[in-house]
Short mmCIF file of C-alpha atoms in Angstrom, two decimals:
data_model
loop_
_atom_site.label_atom_id
_atom_site.label_comp_id
_atom_site.label_asym_id
_atom_site.label_seq_id
_atom_site.Cartn_x
_atom_site.Cartn_y
_atom_site.Cartn_z
CA UNK A 14 -26.30 9.55 1.65
CA UNK A 15 -23.83 10.24 4.47
CA UNK A 16 -20.10 10.09 3.83
CA UNK A 17 -18.26 7.02 5.08
CA UNK A 18 -16.19 3.94 4.25
CA UNK A 19 -15.22 0.91 6.28
CA UNK A 20 -12.20 1.92 8.32
CA UNK A 21 -8.88 0.14 7.98
CA UNK A 22 -7.76 -1.77 11.09
CA UNK A 23 -5.74 0.47 13.42
CA UNK A 24 -1.96 0.07 13.29
CA UNK A 25 -0.78 -2.97 15.19
CA UNK A 26 -3.96 -4.95 14.68
CA UNK A 27 -4.18 -7.57 12.00
CA UNK A 28 -6.88 -9.24 9.99
CA UNK A 29 -9.23 -11.83 11.34
CA UNK A 30 -7.89 -14.94 13.03
CA UNK A 31 -6.61 -17.50 10.60
CA UNK A 32 -5.71 -14.88 7.99
CA UNK A 33 -1.97 -14.88 8.70
CA UNK A 34 0.03 -14.29 5.50
CA UNK A 35 1.54 -17.35 3.88
CA UNK A 36 5.29 -17.76 4.24
CA UNK A 37 7.20 -16.41 1.24
CA UNK A 38 9.39 -18.49 -1.00
CA UNK A 39 12.96 -18.95 0.26
CA UNK A 40 14.71 -17.44 -2.75
CA UNK A 41 14.10 -15.72 -6.03
CA UNK A 42 11.08 -13.73 -4.93
CA UNK A 43 10.62 -10.06 -4.13
CA UNK A 44 7.50 -9.04 -2.21
CA UNK A 45 6.40 -5.45 -2.78
CA UNK A 46 3.79 -3.64 -0.63
CA UNK A 47 2.49 -0.67 -2.60
CA UNK A 48 -0.48 1.56 -3.46
CA UNK A 49 -2.65 0.41 -6.38
CA UNK A 50 -1.60 1.43 -9.90
CA UNK A 51 1.68 2.88 -8.64
CA UNK A 52 4.30 1.08 -10.73
CA UNK A 53 4.64 0.29 -14.40
CA UNK A 54 4.57 -3.41 -15.23
CA UNK A 55 7.51 -2.76 -17.58
CA UNK A 56 9.73 -1.85 -14.62
CA UNK A 57 8.81 -5.09 -12.89
CA UNK A 58 9.39 -7.18 -16.01
CA UNK A 59 12.81 -5.59 -16.59
CA UNK A 60 13.82 -6.28 -12.98
CA UNK A 61 12.64 -9.87 -13.22
CA UNK A 62 14.60 -10.37 -16.44
CA UNK A 63 17.78 -8.94 -14.90
CA UNK A 64 17.60 -10.82 -11.59
CA UNK A 65 15.65 -13.98 -12.55
CA UNK A 66 13.48 -13.18 -9.52
CA UNK A 67 9.70 -13.02 -9.40
CA UNK A 68 8.01 -9.88 -8.06
CA UNK A 69 4.80 -10.30 -6.08
CA UNK A 70 2.67 -7.23 -5.39
CA UNK A 71 0.41 -6.65 -2.40
CA UNK A 72 -1.64 -3.48 -2.74
CA UNK A 73 -3.08 -1.26 -0.02
CA UNK A 74 -5.49 1.68 -0.17
CA UNK A 75 -4.49 3.76 2.86
CA UNK A 76 -1.53 4.41 5.12
CA UNK A 77 -3.43 2.88 8.02
CA UNK A 78 -3.93 -0.34 6.08
CA UNK A 79 -0.26 -0.49 5.09
CA UNK A 80 0.94 0.01 8.65
CA UNK A 81 -1.47 -2.62 9.89
CA UNK A 82 -0.26 -5.16 7.32
CA UNK A 83 3.39 -4.53 8.09
CA UNK A 84 2.95 -4.59 11.87
CA UNK A 85 0.82 -7.74 11.73
CA UNK A 86 3.45 -9.59 9.71
CA UNK A 87 5.94 -9.01 12.52
CA UNK A 88 8.83 -11.45 12.69
CA UNK A 89 7.29 -13.51 9.90
CA UNK A 90 7.17 -10.59 7.46
CA UNK A 91 6.29 -11.56 3.93
CA UNK A 92 7.22 -8.10 2.63
CA UNK A 93 10.56 -6.92 1.27
CA UNK A 94 10.15 -3.45 -0.25
CA UNK A 95 7.44 -1.21 1.18
CA UNK A 96 6.41 2.05 -0.51
CA UNK A 97 5.11 4.46 2.12
CA UNK A 98 4.48 8.12 2.84
CA UNK A 99 7.61 9.86 4.07
CA UNK A 100 5.87 11.52 7.00
CA UNK A 101 5.21 8.19 8.71
CA UNK A 102 8.74 6.87 8.17
CA UNK A 103 10.05 8.17 11.53
CA UNK A 104 7.24 6.30 13.30
CA UNK A 105 8.02 3.13 11.37
CA UNK A 106 11.66 3.46 12.38
CA UNK A 107 10.67 3.92 16.04
CA UNK A 108 8.50 0.80 15.80
CA UNK A 109 11.38 -1.17 14.27
CA UNK A 110 9.28 -2.01 11.21
CA UNK A 111 11.89 -0.92 8.65
CA UNK A 112 15.62 -1.57 8.47
CA UNK A 113 18.55 0.76 7.75
CA UNK A 114 19.58 0.78 4.11
CA UNK A 115 22.99 -0.37 2.92
CA UNK A 116 24.04 2.44 0.60
CA UNK A 117 26.84 0.34 -0.84
CA UNK A 118 24.15 -1.78 -2.47
CA UNK A 119 22.35 1.27 -3.92
CA UNK A 120 24.95 3.10 -6.05
CA UNK A 121 22.21 4.88 -7.99
CA UNK A 122 21.43 6.99 -4.94
CA UNK A 123 23.72 9.47 -6.66
CA UNK A 124 20.91 10.13 -9.15
CA UNK A 125 18.64 11.78 -6.58
CA UNK A 126 18.10 15.54 -6.68
CA UNK A 127 20.11 17.15 -3.88
CA UNK A 128 16.93 18.26 -2.08
CA UNK A 129 15.88 14.60 -1.83
CA UNK A 130 19.31 13.25 -0.87
CA UNK A 131 18.95 14.12 2.80
CA UNK A 132 15.41 15.29 3.45
CA UNK A 133 14.41 16.36 6.93
CA UNK A 134 12.29 13.27 7.54
CA UNK A 135 15.28 10.91 7.10
CA UNK A 136 18.61 12.74 6.95
CA UNK A 137 20.97 10.98 4.60
CA UNK A 138 18.31 8.53 3.40
CA UNK A 139 19.13 6.16 6.23
CA UNK A 140 15.85 4.27 5.96
CA UNK A 141 14.00 5.58 2.90
CA UNK A 142 14.68 6.54 -0.71
CA UNK A 143 12.29 8.99 -2.43
CA UNK A 144 10.10 7.25 -4.99
CA UNK A 145 7.66 9.91 -6.27
CA UNK A 146 6.33 13.24 -5.06
CA UNK A 147 3.17 15.19 -5.66
CA UNK A 148 0.36 17.22 -4.21
CA UNK A 149 -3.37 17.09 -3.42
CA UNK A 150 -6.23 18.98 -5.01
CA UNK A 151 -9.72 18.73 -6.46
CA UNK A 152 -10.55 16.95 -9.70
CA UNK A 153 -13.94 17.86 -11.12
CA UNK A 154 -16.30 17.48 -14.04
CA UNK A 155 -16.03 20.88 -15.69
CA UNK A 156 -19.11 20.32 -17.82
CA UNK A 157 -21.20 19.97 -14.67
CA UNK A 158 -19.23 22.57 -12.71
CA UNK A 159 -17.98 25.04 -15.35
CA UNK A 160 -17.42 27.92 -12.92
CA UNK A 161 -16.02 26.06 -9.94
CA UNK A 162 -14.55 28.34 -7.29
CA UNK A 163 -10.93 27.15 -6.79
CA UNK A 164 -11.42 26.85 -3.05
CA UNK A 165 -11.62 24.01 -0.55
CA UNK A 166 -14.96 25.52 0.47
CA UNK A 167 -16.71 23.83 -2.50
CA UNK A 168 -16.53 20.56 -0.60
CA UNK A 169 -15.76 21.59 2.99
CA UNK A 170 -18.33 24.35 3.64
CA UNK A 171 -21.86 22.88 3.92
CA UNK A 172 -23.27 26.19 2.65
CA UNK A 173 -21.15 26.19 -0.53
CA UNK A 174 -21.05 22.56 -1.69
CA UNK A 175 -20.80 22.73 -5.48
CA UNK A 176 -21.86 19.17 -6.24
CA UNK A 177 -21.56 15.56 -5.14
CA UNK A 178 -18.09 14.47 -4.04
CA UNK A 179 -15.85 11.99 -2.26
CA UNK A 180 -13.02 12.79 0.15
CA UNK A 181 -9.51 11.33 0.13
CA UNK A 182 -8.99 8.38 2.46
CA UNK A 183 -5.54 9.42 3.68
CA UNK A 184 -5.12 10.96 7.09
CA UNK A 185 -2.36 13.54 6.69
CA UNK A 186 -3.33 14.58 3.16
CA UNK A 187 -7.00 15.07 3.99
CA UNK A 188 -6.59 16.65 7.42
CA UNK A 189 -3.67 18.69 6.08
CA UNK A 190 -5.86 20.06 3.29
CA UNK A 191 -8.55 21.05 5.79
CA UNK A 192 -5.94 22.76 7.94
CA UNK A 193 -4.74 24.79 4.95
CA UNK A 194 -8.37 25.73 4.24
CA UNK A 195 -8.70 27.02 7.80
CA UNK A 196 -5.50 29.05 7.49
CA UNK A 197 -3.32 26.79 9.64
CA UNK A 198 -0.13 24.89 8.93
CA UNK A 199 -0.73 21.38 7.63
CA UNK A 200 2.00 20.36 10.10
CA UNK A 201 0.45 22.05 13.11
CA UNK A 202 1.04 20.46 16.49
CA UNK A 203 -1.71 22.54 18.08
CA UNK A 204 -4.33 20.07 19.28
CA UNK A 205 -7.14 22.62 19.06
CA UNK A 206 -6.39 23.32 15.40
CA UNK A 207 -6.21 19.61 14.57
CA UNK A 208 -9.51 18.98 16.33
CA UNK A 209 -11.10 21.90 14.49
CA UNK A 210 -10.11 20.26 11.20
CA UNK A 211 -11.72 17.07 12.42
CA UNK A 212 -14.95 18.89 13.21
CA UNK A 213 -15.03 20.30 9.68
CA UNK A 214 -14.83 16.79 8.23
CA UNK A 215 -17.39 15.36 10.63
CA UNK A 216 -19.85 18.10 9.70
CA UNK A 217 -19.36 17.67 5.96
CA UNK A 218 -19.78 13.89 6.31
CA UNK A 219 -23.39 14.52 7.29
CA UNK A 220 -24.20 16.25 4.02
CA UNK A 221 -26.11 14.28 1.35
CA UNK A 222 -23.66 15.44 -1.32
CA UNK A 223 -20.77 13.73 0.46
CA UNK A 224 -20.58 10.15 -0.83
CA UNK A 225 -17.61 8.64 0.93
CA UNK A 226 -13.90 8.42 1.63
CA UNK A 227 -11.86 6.67 -1.03
CA UNK A 228 -8.25 6.17 -2.06
CA UNK A 229 -6.98 8.29 -4.92
CA UNK A 230 -7.60 5.73 -7.66
CA UNK A 231 -11.13 4.95 -6.45
CA UNK A 232 -12.01 8.62 -6.03
CA UNK A 233 -10.70 9.45 -9.49
CA UNK A 234 -12.66 6.57 -10.99
CA UNK A 235 -15.87 7.89 -9.42
CA UNK A 236 -15.42 11.25 -11.12
CA UNK A 237 -14.45 9.67 -14.43
CA UNK A 238 -17.51 7.41 -14.34
CA UNK A 239 -19.83 10.29 -13.44
CA UNK A 240 -20.76 8.86 -10.04
CA UNK A 241 -19.71 12.13 -8.39
CA UNK A 242 -19.02 15.64 -9.64
CA UNK A 243 -15.69 16.14 -7.87
CA UNK A 244 -13.20 14.48 -5.52
CA UNK A 245 -10.10 15.14 -3.46
CA UNK A 246 -7.29 13.26 -5.22
CA UNK A 247 -3.55 13.14 -5.76
CA UNK A 248 -2.43 15.11 -8.80
CA UNK A 249 -0.94 12.17 -10.72
CA UNK A 250 -4.18 10.19 -10.58
CA UNK A 251 -5.94 13.26 -11.95
CA UNK A 252 -3.40 13.79 -14.73
CA UNK A 253 -3.71 10.22 -16.01
CA UNK A 254 -7.45 10.58 -16.44
CA UNK A 255 -7.37 14.15 -17.77
CA UNK A 256 -5.10 12.96 -20.59
CA UNK A 257 -7.93 10.63 -21.62
CA UNK A 258 -10.75 13.17 -21.22
CA UNK A 259 -9.53 16.77 -21.46
CA UNK A 260 -12.93 18.04 -22.52
CA UNK A 261 -14.67 16.92 -19.35
CA UNK A 262 -12.14 16.72 -16.51
CA UNK A 263 -10.03 19.37 -14.78
CA UNK A 264 -7.86 19.62 -11.66
CA UNK A 265 -7.19 22.54 -9.36
CA UNK A 266 -5.02 23.15 -6.32
CA UNK A 267 -7.23 25.37 -4.14
CA UNK A 268 -6.24 28.96 -3.50
CA UNK A 269 -5.91 28.36 0.25
CA UNK A 270 -3.01 25.99 -0.47
CA UNK A 271 -2.38 22.30 -0.14
CA UNK A 272 0.28 19.79 0.82
CA UNK A 273 3.33 18.30 -0.85
CA UNK A 274 3.96 14.65 -0.12
CA UNK A 275 6.93 12.41 -0.85
CA UNK A 276 6.61 8.64 -0.96
CA UNK A 277 9.67 6.56 -0.17
CA UNK A 278 11.01 3.08 -0.82
CA UNK A 279 11.88 1.22 2.38
CA UNK A 280 12.89 -2.31 3.32
CA UNK A 281 10.90 -4.16 5.98
CA UNK A 282 12.85 -4.92 9.14
CA UNK A 283 12.26 -8.65 8.72
CA UNK A 284 12.41 -8.67 4.92
CA UNK A 285 12.98 -12.26 3.74
CA UNK A 286 15.00 -11.07 0.72
CA UNK A 287 16.93 -7.91 1.72
CA UNK A 288 19.56 -8.28 -1.00
CA UNK A 289 16.91 -8.41 -3.72
CA UNK A 290 15.17 -5.47 -2.05
CA UNK A 291 18.30 -3.33 -2.37
CA UNK A 292 18.64 -4.37 -6.02
CA UNK A 293 15.05 -3.35 -6.68
CA UNK A 294 15.53 0.10 -5.16
CA UNK A 295 18.69 0.56 -7.19
CA UNK A 296 16.81 -0.51 -10.33
CA UNK A 297 14.09 2.10 -9.81
CA UNK A 298 16.80 4.74 -9.35
CA UNK A 299 18.31 4.24 -12.81
CA UNK A 300 17.66 7.15 -15.19
CA UNK A 301 15.54 4.87 -17.36
CA UNK A 302 13.65 3.36 -14.43
CA UNK A 303 12.93 6.74 -12.87
CA UNK A 304 11.66 8.18 -16.14
CA UNK A 305 9.52 5.13 -16.93
CA UNK A 306 7.97 5.29 -13.46
CA UNK A 307 6.98 8.95 -13.73
CA UNK A 308 5.71 8.60 -17.29
CA UNK A 309 3.40 5.88 -15.98
CA UNK A 310 2.25 7.39 -12.67
CA UNK A 311 2.20 11.03 -13.86
CA UNK A 312 3.81 12.10 -10.60
CA UNK A 313 7.01 14.11 -10.28
CA UNK A 314 10.31 12.26 -10.08
CA UNK A 315 12.93 12.99 -7.40
CA UNK A 316 15.48 11.40 -9.77
CA UNK A 317 17.57 14.15 -11.39
CA UNK A 318 19.11 11.71 -13.87
CA UNK A 319 15.63 10.69 -15.04
CA UNK A 320 14.31 14.18 -15.73
CA UNK A 321 16.14 14.57 -19.02
CA UNK A 322 14.52 11.38 -20.29
CA UNK A 323 10.98 12.61 -19.69
CA UNK A 324 8.93 13.87 -22.62
CA UNK A 325 8.58 17.65 -22.77
CA UNK A 326 4.83 17.31 -22.26
CA UNK A 327 5.44 15.82 -18.81
CA UNK A 328 8.46 17.89 -17.79
CA UNK A 329 6.65 21.18 -18.50
CA UNK A 330 3.24 20.10 -17.19
CA UNK A 331 2.32 22.39 -14.30
CA UNK A 332 -0.18 19.88 -12.97
CA UNK A 333 2.77 17.52 -12.35
CA UNK A 334 5.42 20.17 -11.56
CA UNK A 335 3.57 23.16 -10.03
CA UNK A 336 4.56 26.72 -10.90
CA UNK A 337 6.37 28.79 -8.29
CA UNK A 338 3.17 30.73 -7.64
CA UNK A 339 1.34 27.51 -6.77
CA UNK A 340 4.33 25.95 -5.01
CA UNK A 341 4.48 28.92 -2.64
CA UNK A 342 1.04 27.86 -1.35
CA UNK A 343 2.11 24.27 -0.74
CA UNK A 344 3.54 22.81 2.44
CA UNK A 345 5.74 19.74 2.79
CA UNK A 346 4.66 17.06 5.24
CA UNK A 347 6.88 16.85 8.32
CA UNK A 348 7.19 14.42 11.19
CA UNK A 349 4.74 15.55 13.88
CA UNK A 350 6.34 13.83 16.85
CA UNK A 351 3.87 13.38 19.69
CA UNK A 352 1.23 15.43 17.85
CA UNK A 353 0.83 12.50 15.46
CA UNK A 354 -1.23 10.84 18.18
CA UNK A 355 -3.73 13.71 18.03
CA UNK A 356 -3.99 13.33 14.25
CA UNK A 357 -4.60 9.59 14.76
CA UNK A 358 -7.31 10.21 17.36
CA UNK A 359 -9.08 12.85 15.28
CA UNK A 360 -8.94 10.75 12.10
CA UNK A 361 -10.38 7.75 13.92
CA UNK A 362 -13.24 9.92 15.18
CA UNK A 363 -13.88 11.30 11.70
CA UNK A 364 -14.00 7.86 10.11
CA UNK A 365 -16.05 6.18 12.84
CA UNK A 366 -18.76 8.80 13.44
#
């Protein structure tokens, strides 16, 4: 079976005619656009109890889908807080899809680690506040693949495919991983290198062992259920399942290296409830909120005040917080400027062919 999944609508295009989102309530409602399984219900319930507001979640599976939803909403946006990948934040700012943050309404910004207080993608956290960070690797069934080579080649080289697998349905993370496999920077702006990464994915799509592109939760579920032998996933999704099945599941960051991503909390430019949105961001940034979030997602927290409240098992877990040896092989996502268009073109070709 060839690899493939229905592609999300390209940014700027919306769903079918007549599917315009319903207008949100005037008051007392916070609308959150977020990846699946990416926030603890306890955090939401605590916020609702404190503010007397109701939180409504809309989930998306890929960055392309999120951008499409937000752009389609336009002036009638139904979204308040949007959790997104940091590397696309500059583009969202250029498209006027997110608003500047009022730091006076977010006093808990002081809890961020210094390295996240003014990251290169958004100096001074003008438009985004770090939410979680993590990396990308391969989760696999170690009973089926007991001697897996810790290399991207086990699912990117047609001559070395170790078993059945699914690929990660996220443009920068998947293409970035292929670029690391080929010995390039995951942030390359060289069009030839980006297109070479695309050719690798198009070739592996043709292989019978490649069973699709999926979001991290879906890919992880396929491995857990035994539908595939391995998958490209985010480390937190892997950790949550490994805790339930240590005898069968394992995760590795390939020896060629991988990427580090940071997801951020933003406020939609036309957010109907911007004051509530600021309160929500501030709530997540409490020491207790930050710790609860990371204990649930199993991703690393950028919240320095939260780290002391984490259990030792999480704080010392090298799958969540990589060792220096592994970290030296990882590369942070950066804004690509005009080269982002090449990534978009190549990804569209990969998904459509």
